mmCIF file of C-alpha atoms and ligand atoms in Angstrom:
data_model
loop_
_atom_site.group_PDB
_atom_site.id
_atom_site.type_symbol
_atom_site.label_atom_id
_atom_site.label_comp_id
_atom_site.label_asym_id
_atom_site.label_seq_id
_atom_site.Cartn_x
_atom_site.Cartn_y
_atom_site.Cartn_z
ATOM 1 C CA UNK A 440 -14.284 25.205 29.297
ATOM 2 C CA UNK A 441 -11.156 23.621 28.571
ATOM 3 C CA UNK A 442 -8.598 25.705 27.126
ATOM 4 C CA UNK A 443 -5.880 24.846 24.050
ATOM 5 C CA UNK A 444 -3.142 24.684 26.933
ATOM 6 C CA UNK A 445 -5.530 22.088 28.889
ATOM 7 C CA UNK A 446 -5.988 20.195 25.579
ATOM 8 C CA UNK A 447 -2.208 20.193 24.362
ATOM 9 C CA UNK A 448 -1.359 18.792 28.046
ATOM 10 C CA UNK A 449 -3.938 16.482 27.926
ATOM 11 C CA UNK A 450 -2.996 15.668 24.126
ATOM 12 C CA UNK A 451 0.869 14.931 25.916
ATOM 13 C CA UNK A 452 -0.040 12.739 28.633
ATOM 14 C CA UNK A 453 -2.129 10.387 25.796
ATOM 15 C CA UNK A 454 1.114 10.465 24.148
ATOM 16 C CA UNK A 455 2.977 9.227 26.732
ATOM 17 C CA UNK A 456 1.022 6.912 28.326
ATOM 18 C CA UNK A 457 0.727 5.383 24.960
ATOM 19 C CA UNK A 458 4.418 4.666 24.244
ATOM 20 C CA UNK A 459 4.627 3.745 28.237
ATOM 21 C CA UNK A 460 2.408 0.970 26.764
ATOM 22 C CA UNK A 461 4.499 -0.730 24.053
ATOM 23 C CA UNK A 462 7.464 0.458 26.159
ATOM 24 C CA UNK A 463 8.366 2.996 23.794
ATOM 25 C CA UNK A 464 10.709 6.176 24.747
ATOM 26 C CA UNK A 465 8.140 9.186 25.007
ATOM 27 C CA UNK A 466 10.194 11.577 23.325
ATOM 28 C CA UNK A 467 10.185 9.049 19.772
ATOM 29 C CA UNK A 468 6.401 10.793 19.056
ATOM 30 C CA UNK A 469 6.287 14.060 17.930
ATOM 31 C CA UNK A 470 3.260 16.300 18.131
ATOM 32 C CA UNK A 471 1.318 18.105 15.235
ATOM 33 C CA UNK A 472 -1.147 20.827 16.123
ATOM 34 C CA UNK A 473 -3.147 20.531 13.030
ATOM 35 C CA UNK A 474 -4.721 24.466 13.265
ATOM 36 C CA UNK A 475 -6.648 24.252 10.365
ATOM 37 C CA UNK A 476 -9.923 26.380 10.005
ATOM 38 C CA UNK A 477 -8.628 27.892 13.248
ATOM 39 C CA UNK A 478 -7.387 31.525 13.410
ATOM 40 C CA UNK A 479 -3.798 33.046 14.183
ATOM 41 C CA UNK A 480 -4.723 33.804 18.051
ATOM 42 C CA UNK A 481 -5.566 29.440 18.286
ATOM 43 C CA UNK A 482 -1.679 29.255 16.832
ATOM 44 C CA UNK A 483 -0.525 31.986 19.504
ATOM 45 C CA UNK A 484 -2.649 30.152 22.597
ATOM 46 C CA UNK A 485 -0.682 26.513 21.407
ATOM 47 C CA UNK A 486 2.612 28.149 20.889
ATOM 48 C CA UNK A 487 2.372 30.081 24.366
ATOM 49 C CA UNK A 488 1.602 26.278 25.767
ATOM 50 C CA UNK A 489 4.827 25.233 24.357
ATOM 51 C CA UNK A 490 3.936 23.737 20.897
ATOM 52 C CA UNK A 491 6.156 24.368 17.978
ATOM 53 C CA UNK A 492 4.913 22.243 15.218
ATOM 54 C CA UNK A 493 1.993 23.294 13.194
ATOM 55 C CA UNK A 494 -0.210 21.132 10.215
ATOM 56 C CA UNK A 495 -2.602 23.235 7.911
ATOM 57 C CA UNK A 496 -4.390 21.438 5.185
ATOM 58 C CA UNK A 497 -5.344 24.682 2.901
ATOM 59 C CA UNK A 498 -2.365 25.990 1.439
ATOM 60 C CA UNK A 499 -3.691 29.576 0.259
ATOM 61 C CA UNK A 500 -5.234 29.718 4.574
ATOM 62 C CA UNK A 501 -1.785 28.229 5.890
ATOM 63 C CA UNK A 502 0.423 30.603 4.064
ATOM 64 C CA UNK A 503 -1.657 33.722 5.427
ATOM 65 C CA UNK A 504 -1.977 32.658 8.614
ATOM 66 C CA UNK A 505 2.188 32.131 8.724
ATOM 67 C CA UNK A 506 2.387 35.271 7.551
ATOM 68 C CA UNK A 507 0.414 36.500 10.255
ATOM 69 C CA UNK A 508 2.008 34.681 13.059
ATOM 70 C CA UNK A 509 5.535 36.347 11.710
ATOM 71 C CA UNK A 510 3.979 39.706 11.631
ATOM 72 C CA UNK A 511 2.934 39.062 15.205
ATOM 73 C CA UNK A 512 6.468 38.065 16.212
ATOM 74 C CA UNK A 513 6.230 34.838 16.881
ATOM 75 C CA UNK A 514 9.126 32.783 15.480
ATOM 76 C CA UNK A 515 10.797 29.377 15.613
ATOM 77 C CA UNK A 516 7.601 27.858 14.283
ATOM 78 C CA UNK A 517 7.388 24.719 11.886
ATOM 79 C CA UNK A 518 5.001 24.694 9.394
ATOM 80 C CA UNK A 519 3.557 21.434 8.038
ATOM 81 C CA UNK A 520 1.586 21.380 4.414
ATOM 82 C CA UNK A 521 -0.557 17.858 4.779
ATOM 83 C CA UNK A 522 -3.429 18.637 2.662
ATOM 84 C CA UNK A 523 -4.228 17.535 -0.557
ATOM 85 C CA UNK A 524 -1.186 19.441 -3.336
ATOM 86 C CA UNK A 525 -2.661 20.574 -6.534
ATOM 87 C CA UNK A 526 0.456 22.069 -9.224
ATOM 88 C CA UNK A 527 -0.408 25.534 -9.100
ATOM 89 C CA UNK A 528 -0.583 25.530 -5.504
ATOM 90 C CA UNK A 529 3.053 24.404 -5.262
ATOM 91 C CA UNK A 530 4.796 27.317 -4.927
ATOM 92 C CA UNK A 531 3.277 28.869 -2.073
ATOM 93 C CA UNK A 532 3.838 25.692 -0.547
ATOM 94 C CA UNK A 533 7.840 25.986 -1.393
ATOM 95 C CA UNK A 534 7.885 28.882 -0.041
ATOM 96 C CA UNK A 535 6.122 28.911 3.185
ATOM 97 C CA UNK A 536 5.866 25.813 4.580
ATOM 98 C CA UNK A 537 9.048 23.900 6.105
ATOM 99 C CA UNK A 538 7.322 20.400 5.678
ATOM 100 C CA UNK A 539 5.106 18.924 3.391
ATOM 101 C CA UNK A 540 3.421 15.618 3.999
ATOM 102 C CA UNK A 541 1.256 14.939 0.856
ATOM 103 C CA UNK A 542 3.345 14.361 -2.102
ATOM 104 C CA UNK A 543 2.197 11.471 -3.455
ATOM 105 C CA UNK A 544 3.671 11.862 -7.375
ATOM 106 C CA UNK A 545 6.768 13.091 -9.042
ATOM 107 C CA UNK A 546 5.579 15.422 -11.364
ATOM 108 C CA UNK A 547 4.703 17.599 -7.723
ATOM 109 C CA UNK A 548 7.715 16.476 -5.841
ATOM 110 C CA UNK A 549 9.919 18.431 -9.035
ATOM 111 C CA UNK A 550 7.912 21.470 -9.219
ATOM 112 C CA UNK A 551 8.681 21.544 -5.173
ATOM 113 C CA UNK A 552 11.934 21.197 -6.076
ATOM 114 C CA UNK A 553 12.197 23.773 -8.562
ATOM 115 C CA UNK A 554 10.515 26.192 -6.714
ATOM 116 C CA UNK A 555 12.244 26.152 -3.024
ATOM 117 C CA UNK A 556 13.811 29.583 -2.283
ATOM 118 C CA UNK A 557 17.585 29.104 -2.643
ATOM 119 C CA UNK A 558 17.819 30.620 0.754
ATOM 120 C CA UNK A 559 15.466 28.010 2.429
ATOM 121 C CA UNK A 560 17.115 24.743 4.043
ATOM 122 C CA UNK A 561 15.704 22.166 1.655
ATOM 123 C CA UNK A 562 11.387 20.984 1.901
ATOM 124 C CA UNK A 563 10.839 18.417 4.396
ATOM 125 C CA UNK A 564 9.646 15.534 2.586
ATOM 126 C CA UNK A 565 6.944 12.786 3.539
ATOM 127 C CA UNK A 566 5.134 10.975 0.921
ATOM 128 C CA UNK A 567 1.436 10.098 1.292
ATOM 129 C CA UNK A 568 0.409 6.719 1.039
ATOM 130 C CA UNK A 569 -2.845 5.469 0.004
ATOM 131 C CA UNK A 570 -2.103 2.411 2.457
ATOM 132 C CA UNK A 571 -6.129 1.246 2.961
ATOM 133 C CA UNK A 572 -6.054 1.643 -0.451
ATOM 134 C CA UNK A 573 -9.493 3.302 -0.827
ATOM 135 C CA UNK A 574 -10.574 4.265 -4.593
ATOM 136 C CA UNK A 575 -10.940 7.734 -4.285
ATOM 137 C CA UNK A 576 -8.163 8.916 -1.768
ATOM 138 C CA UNK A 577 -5.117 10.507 -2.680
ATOM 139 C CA UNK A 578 -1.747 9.035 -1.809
ATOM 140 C CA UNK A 579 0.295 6.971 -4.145
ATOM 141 C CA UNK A 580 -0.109 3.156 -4.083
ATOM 142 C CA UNK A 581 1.849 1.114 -1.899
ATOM 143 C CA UNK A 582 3.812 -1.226 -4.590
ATOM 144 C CA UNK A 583 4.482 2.103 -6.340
ATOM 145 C CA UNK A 584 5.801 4.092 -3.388
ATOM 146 C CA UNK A 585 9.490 2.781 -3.611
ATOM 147 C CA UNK A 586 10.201 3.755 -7.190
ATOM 148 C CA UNK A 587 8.856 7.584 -5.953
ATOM 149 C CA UNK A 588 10.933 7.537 -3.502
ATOM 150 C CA UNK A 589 13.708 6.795 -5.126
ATOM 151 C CA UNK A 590 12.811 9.799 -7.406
ATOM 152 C CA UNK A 591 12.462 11.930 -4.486
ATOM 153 C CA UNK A 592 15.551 11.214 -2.775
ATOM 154 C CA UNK A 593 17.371 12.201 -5.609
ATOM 155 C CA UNK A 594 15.936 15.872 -5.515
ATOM 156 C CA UNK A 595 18.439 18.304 -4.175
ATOM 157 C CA UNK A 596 16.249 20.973 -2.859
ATOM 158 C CA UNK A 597 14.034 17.916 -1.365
ATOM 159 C CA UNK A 598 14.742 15.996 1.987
ATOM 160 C CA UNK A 599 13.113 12.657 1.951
ATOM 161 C CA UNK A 600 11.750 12.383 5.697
ATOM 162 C CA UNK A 601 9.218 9.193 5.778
ATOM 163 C CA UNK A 602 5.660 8.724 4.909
ATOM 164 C CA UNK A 603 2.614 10.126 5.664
ATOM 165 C CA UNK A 604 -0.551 7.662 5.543
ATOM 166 C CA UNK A 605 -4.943 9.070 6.291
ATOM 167 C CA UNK A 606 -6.428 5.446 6.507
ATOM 168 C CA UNK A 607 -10.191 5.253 6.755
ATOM 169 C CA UNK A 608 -11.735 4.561 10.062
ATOM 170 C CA UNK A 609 -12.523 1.203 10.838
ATOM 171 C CA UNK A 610 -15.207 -0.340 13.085
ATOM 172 C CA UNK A 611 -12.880 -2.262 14.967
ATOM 173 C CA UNK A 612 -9.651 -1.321 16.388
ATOM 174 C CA UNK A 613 -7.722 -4.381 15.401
ATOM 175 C CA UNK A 614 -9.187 -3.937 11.455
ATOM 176 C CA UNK A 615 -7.304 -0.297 12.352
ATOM 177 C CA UNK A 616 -4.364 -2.048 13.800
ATOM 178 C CA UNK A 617 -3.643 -4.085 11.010
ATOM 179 C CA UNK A 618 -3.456 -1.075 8.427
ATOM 180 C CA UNK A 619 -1.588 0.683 10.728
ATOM 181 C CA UNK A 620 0.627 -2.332 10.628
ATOM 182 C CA UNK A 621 0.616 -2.298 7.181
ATOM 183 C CA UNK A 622 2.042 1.646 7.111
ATOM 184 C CA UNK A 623 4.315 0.719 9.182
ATOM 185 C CA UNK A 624 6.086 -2.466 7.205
ATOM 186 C CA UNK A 625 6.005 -0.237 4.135
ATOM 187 C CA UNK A 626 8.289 2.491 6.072
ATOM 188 C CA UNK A 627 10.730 -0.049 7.177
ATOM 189 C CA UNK A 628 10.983 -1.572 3.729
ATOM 190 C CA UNK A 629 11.218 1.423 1.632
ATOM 191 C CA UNK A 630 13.987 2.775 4.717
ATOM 192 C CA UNK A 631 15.846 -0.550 3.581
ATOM 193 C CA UNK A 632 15.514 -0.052 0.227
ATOM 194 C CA UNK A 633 17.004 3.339 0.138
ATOM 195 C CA UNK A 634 20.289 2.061 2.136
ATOM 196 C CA UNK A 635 18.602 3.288 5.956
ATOM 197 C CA UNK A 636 19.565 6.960 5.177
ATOM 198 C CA UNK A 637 19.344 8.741 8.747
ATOM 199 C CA UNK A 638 17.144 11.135 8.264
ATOM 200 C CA UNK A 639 14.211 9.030 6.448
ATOM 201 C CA UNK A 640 12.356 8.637 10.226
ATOM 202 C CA UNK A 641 8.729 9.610 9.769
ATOM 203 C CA UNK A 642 6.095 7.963 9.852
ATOM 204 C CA UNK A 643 3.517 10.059 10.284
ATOM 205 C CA UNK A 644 0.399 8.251 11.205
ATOM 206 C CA UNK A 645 -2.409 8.675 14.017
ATOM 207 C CA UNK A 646 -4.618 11.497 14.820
ATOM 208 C CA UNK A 647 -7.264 12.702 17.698
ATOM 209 C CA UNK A 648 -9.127 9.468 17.050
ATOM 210 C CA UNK A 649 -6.627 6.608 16.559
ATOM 211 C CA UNK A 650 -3.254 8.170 18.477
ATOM 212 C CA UNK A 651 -2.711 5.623 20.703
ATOM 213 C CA UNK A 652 -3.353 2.655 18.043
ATOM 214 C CA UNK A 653 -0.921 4.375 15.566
ATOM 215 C CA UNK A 654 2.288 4.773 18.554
ATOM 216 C CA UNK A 655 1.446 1.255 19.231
ATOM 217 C CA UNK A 656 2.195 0.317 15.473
ATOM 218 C CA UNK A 657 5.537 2.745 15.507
ATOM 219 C CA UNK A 658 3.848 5.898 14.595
ATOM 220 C CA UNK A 659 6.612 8.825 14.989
ATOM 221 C CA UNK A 660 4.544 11.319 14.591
ATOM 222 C CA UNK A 661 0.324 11.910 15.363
ATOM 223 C CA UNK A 662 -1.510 14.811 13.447
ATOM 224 C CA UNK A 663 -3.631 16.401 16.100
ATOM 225 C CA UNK A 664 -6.455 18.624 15.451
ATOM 226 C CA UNK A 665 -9.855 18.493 17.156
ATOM 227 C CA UNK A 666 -8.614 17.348 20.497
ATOM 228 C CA UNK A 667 -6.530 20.318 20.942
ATOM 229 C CA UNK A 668 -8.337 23.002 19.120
ATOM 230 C CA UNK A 669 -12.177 22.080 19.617
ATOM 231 C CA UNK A 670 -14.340 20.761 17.295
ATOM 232 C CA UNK A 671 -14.175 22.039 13.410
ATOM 233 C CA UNK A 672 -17.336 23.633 11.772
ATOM 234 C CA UNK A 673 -18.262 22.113 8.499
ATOM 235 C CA UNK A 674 -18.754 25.041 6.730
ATOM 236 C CA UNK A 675 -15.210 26.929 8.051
ATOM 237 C CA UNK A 676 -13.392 23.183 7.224
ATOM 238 C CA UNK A 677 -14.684 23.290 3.343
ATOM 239 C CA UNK A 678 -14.046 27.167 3.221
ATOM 240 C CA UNK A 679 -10.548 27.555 2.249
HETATM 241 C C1 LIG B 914 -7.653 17.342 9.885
HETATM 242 C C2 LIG B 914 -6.508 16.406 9.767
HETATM 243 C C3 LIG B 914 -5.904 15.868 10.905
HETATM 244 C C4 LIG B 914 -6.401 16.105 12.312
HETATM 245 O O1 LIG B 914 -7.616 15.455 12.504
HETATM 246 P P1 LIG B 914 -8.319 15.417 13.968
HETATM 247 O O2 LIG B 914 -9.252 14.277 13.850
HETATM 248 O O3 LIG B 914 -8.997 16.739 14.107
HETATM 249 O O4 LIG B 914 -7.268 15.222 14.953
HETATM 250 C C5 LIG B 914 -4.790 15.052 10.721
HETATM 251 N N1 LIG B 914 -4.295 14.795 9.496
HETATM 252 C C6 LIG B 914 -4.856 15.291 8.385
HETATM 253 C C7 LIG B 914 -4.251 14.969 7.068
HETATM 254 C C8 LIG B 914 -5.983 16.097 8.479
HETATM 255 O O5 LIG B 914 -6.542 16.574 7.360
#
């Protein structure tokens, strides 16, 4: 059976060979173990591989399970929050995670803000974008994602880092392609709209499915769970 270490490697050379593709530099994608539903030791087995940057969608799961990694020693890990942010789930979020991918109002974005630990560098920021627009997903709406931005920026103990976007499968890649596409234009406006501040360059799009579609439509960074962890179990991926 193939281990996590054969399935981040494998997970890399994807990675590569897809910005070899569209002549991209392979260092300009970063990697996301998404670890969710998967236990402390899975972390552990990734970071021994070399991986650095984790995603959990359950915040009450992902805060325990950082907590158990730094009880185990293991340090100089990122933590990603890029599940679905209720208000009174906020402040474990502010103060555990280092990133959080899913804001997608203001009223969250401020209680973030509020609630980061003075001694904490400031939240990594993406907001989510409902860029398929599908009537039931979270994200905020495309023509409303400058004006939050705006807001966001403007938070001190916030740092606005990109957007985040979960678009439905599609049946055919290039139906995929062109929402990708779609992320992607939204990015670059809302980058020029804010006056190209240096540090707003994420977009996070792409996952075990759809990686090399999204780095071919200027993903900078793929969420990757199943093909490096194994296959989730329904009832462990509704659980937390
Ligand atoms: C679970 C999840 C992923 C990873 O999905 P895989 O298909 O397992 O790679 C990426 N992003 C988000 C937001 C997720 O919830």
């Amino acid at each position: 059976m193939a281990t996590i270490a054969d399935n981040l490697q494998a997970v890399r050379a994807r990675i590569e060979a897809a910005c070899a593709a569209c002549g991209r530099a392979p260092g300009s994608v970063q990697l996301l173990a998404v670890s969710k539903t998967f236990g402390p030791q899975a972390v552990a087995e990734a970071v021994a591989a070399g991986q650095r940057a984790f995603g959990e969608n359950y915040v009450q799961e992902g805060a325990e399970k950082i907590a158990a990694l730094r009880e185990a020693g293991v340090a100089g890990l990122q933590w990603h929050c890029i599940g679905p942010l209720q208000s009174n789930k906020t402040r474990l979020v502010a103060e555990h995670f280092d990133w959080v991918q899913s804001v997608d109002r203001l009223k969250i974005a401020q209680r973030l803000n509020e609630q980061r630990p003075a001694h904490l560098e400031p939240l990594q920021v993406c907001l989510q974008v409902n860029i398929d627009g599908a009537p039931t997903k979270a994200g905020v709406a495309p023509q409303e994602a400058g004006a939050l931005a705006q807001a966001v920026a403007a938070l001190p103990r916030l740092r606005l880092r990109g957007l985040m976007c979960i678009p439905d499968p599609q049946p055919e890649p290039a139906a995929m392609r062109r929402v990708l596409a779609q992320a992607a234009r939204l990015f670059h406006e809302l980058r020029a709209q804010l006056g190209a501040p240096p540090d707003f360059d994420t977009l996070s799009m792409g996952m075990s499915e759809d990686l090399e579609l999204a780095i071919a439509e200027g993903s900078t960074m793929v969420r990757v769970g199943s093909a490096i962890f194994g296959r989730r179990t329904y009832a462990a991926d509704t659980a937390a």
